Coordinates of N, CA and C in Angstrom, one line a residue:
X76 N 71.5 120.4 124.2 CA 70.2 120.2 123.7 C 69.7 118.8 124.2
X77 N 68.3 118.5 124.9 CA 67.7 117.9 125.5 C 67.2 116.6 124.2
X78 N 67.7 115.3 124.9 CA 67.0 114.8 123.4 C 65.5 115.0 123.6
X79 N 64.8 114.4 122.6 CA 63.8 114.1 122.2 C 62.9 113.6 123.2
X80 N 61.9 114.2 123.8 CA 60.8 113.2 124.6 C 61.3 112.8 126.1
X81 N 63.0 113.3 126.7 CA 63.6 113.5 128.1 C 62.6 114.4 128.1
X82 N 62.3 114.4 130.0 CA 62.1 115.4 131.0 C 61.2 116.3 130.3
X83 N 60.3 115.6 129.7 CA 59.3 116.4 129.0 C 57.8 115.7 129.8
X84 N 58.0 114.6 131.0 CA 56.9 114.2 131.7 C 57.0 112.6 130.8
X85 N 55.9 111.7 131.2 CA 55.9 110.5 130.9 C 56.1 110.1 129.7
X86 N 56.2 109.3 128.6 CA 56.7 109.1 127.3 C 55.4 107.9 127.3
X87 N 54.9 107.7 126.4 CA 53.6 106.9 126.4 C 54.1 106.3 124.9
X88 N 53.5 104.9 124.5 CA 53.7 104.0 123.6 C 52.4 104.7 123.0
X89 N 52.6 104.6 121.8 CA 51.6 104.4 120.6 C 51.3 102.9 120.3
X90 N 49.9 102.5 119.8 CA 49.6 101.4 119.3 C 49.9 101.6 117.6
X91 N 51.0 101.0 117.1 CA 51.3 100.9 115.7 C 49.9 100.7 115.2
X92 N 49.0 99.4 115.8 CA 48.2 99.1 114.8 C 47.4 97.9 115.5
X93 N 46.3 97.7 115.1 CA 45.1 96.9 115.8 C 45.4 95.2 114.9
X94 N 46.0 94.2 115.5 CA 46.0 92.7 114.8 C 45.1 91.9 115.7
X95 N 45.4 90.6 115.0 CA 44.6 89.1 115.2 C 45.2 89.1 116.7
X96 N 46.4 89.4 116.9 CA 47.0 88.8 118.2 C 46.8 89.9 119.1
X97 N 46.7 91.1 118.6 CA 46.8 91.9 119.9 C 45.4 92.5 120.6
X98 N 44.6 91.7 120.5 CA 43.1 92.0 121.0 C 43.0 91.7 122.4
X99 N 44.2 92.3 123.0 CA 43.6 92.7 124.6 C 43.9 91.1 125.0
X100 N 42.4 90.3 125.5 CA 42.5 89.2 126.2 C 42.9 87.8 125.0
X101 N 42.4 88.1 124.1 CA 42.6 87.4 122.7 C 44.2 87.1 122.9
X102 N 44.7 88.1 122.5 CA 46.3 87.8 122.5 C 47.2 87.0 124.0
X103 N 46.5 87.6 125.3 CA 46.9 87.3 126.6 C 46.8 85.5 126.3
X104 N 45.6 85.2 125.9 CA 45.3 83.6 125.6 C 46.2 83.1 125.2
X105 N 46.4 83.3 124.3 CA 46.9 83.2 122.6 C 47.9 82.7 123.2
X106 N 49.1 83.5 123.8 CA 50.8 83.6 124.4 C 50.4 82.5 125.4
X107 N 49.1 82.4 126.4 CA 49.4 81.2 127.7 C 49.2 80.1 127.1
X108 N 48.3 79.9 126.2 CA 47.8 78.8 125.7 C 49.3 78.0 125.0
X109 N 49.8 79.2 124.3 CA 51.5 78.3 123.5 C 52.3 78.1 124.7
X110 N 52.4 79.4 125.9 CA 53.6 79.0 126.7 C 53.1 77.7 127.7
X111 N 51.5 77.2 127.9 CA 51.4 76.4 128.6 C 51.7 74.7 127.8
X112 N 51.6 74.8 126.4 CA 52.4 73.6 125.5 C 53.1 73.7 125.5
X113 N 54.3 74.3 125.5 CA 55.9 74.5 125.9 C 56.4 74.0 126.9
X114 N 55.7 74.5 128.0 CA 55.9 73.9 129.6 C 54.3 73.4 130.3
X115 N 54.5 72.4 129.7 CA 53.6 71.3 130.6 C 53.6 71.2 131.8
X116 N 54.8 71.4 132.8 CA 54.9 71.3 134.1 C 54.7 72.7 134.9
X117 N 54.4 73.6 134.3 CA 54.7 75.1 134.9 C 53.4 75.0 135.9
X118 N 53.9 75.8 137.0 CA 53.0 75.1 137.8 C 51.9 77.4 138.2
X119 N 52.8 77.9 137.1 CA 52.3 79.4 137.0 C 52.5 79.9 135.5
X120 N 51.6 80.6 134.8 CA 51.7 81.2 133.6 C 50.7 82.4 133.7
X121 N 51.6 83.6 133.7 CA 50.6 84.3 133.7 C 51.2 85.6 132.6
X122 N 50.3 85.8 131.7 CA 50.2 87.0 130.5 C 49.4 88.1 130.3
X123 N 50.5 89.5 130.7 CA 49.3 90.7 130.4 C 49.9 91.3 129.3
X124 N 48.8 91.8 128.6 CA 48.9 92.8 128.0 C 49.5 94.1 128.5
X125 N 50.8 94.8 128.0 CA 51.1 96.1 129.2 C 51.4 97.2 128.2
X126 N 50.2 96.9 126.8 CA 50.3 98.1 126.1 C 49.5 98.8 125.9
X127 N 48.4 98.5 126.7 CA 47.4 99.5 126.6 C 45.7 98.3 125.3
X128 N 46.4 97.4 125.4 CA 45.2 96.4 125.0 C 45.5 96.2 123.1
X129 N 46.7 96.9 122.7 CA 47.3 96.8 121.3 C 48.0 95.8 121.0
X130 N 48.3 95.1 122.2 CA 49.2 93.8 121.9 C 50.4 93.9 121.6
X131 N 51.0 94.9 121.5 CA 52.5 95.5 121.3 C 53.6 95.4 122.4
X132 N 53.0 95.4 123.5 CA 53.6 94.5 124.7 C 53.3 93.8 125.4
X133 N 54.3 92.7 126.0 CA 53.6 91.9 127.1 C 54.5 91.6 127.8
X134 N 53.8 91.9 129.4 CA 54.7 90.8 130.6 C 54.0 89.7 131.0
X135 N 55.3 88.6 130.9 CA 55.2 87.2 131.2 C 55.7 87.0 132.0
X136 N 54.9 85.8 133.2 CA 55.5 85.2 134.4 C 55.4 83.6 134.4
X137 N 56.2 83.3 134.3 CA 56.4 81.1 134.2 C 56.9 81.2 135.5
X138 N 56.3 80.1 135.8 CA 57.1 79.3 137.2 C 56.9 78.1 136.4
X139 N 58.0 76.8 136.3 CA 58.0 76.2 135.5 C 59.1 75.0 136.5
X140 N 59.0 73.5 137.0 CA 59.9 72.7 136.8 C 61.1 72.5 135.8
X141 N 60.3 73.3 134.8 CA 61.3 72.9 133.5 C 63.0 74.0 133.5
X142 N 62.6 75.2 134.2 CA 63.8 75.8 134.9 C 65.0 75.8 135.5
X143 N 64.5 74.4 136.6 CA 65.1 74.0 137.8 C 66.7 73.4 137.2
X144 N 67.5 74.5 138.3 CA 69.1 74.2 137.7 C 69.4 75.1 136.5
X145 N 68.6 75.8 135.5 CA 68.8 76.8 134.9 C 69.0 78.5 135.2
X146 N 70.2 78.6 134.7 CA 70.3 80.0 135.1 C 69.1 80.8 134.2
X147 N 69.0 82.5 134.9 CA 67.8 83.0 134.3 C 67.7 83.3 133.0
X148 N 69.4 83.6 132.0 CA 69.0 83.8 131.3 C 68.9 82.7 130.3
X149 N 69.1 81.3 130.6 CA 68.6 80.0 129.8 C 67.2 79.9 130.0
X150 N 66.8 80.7 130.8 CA 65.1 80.4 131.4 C 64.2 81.1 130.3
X151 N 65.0 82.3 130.3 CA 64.4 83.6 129.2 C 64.5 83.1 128.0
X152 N 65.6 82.1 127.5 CA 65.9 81.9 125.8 C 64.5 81.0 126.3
X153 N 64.2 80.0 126.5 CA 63.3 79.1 126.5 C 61.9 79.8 126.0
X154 N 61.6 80.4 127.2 CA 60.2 81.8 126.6 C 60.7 82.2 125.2
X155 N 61.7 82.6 125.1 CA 61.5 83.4 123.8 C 61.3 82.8 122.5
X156 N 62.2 81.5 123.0 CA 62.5 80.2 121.8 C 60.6 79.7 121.5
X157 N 60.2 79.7 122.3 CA 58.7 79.0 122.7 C 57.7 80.5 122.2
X158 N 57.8 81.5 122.0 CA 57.4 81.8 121.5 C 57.8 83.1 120.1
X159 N 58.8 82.6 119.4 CA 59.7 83.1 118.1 C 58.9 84.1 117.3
X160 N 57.7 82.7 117.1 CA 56.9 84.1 115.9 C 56.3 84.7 116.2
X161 N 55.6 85.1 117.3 CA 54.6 85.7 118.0 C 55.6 86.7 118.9
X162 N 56.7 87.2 118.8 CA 57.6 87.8 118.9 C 58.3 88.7 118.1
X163 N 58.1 88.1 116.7 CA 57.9 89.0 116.1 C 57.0 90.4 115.5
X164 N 56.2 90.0 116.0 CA 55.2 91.5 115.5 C 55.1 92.0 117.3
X165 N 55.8 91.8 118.5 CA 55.7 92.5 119.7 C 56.6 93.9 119.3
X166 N 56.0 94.9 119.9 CA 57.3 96.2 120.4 C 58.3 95.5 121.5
X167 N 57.9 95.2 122.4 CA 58.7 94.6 123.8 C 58.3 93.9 124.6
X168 N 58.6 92.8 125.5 CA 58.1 91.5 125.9 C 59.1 92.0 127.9
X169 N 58.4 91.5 128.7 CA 59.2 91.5 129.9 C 58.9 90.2 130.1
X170 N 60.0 89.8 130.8 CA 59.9 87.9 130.9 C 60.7 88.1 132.3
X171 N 59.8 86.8 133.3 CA 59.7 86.7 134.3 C 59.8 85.4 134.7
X172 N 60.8 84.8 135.1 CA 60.8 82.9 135.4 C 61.7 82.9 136.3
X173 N 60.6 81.5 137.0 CA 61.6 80.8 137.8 C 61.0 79.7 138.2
X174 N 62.1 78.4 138.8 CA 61.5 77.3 139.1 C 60.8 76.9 140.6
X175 N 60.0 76.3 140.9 CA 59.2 76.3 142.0 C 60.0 76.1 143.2
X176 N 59.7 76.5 144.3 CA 60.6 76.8 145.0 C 60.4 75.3 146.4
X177 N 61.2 74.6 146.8 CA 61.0 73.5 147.6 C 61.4 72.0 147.1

């Protein structure tokens, strides 16, 4: 027996529910605006929305000095650490870092 939602064609996210953070560009702000006080030196921050504008996911990209000599996944606790609460009400987060290259 085939689970649940396999090979039945694409599997698409539901929006649990419409909040303060997840208003599309509202929330996209929200996350650069904290991850750019976190890393003052980042010399790239960039935040989408990749739930369909529910705020339920997001991919993050830091390019950050603050990296440099850190492996990736010390790079990743940092994003996550930097942003804890606002991680909590995500379904899933893709995180993307690295330090400037030269």
């Amino acid at each position: 027996m085939a689970a649940a939602g396999l090979g039945r064609g694409p599997l698409f996210l539901r929006c649990r529910s419409w909040r303060g953070l997840a208003s599309g560009t509202d929330g996209e702000s929200r996350l650069a605006r904290l991850l750019r006080e976190k890393f003052p030196r980042a010399s790239t921050i960039k935040v989408v929305d990749i739930s369909g504008g529910c705020g339920d996911m997001y991919e993050i990209h830091v390019e950050s000095e603050e990296f440099r000599e850190k492996r990736p996944v010390q790079q990743h606790r940092m994003v996550t650490q930097a942003l804890s609460e606002e991680i909590k009400h995500m379904h899933g987060l893709r995180i993307f870092t690295s330090a400037p290259k030269g």
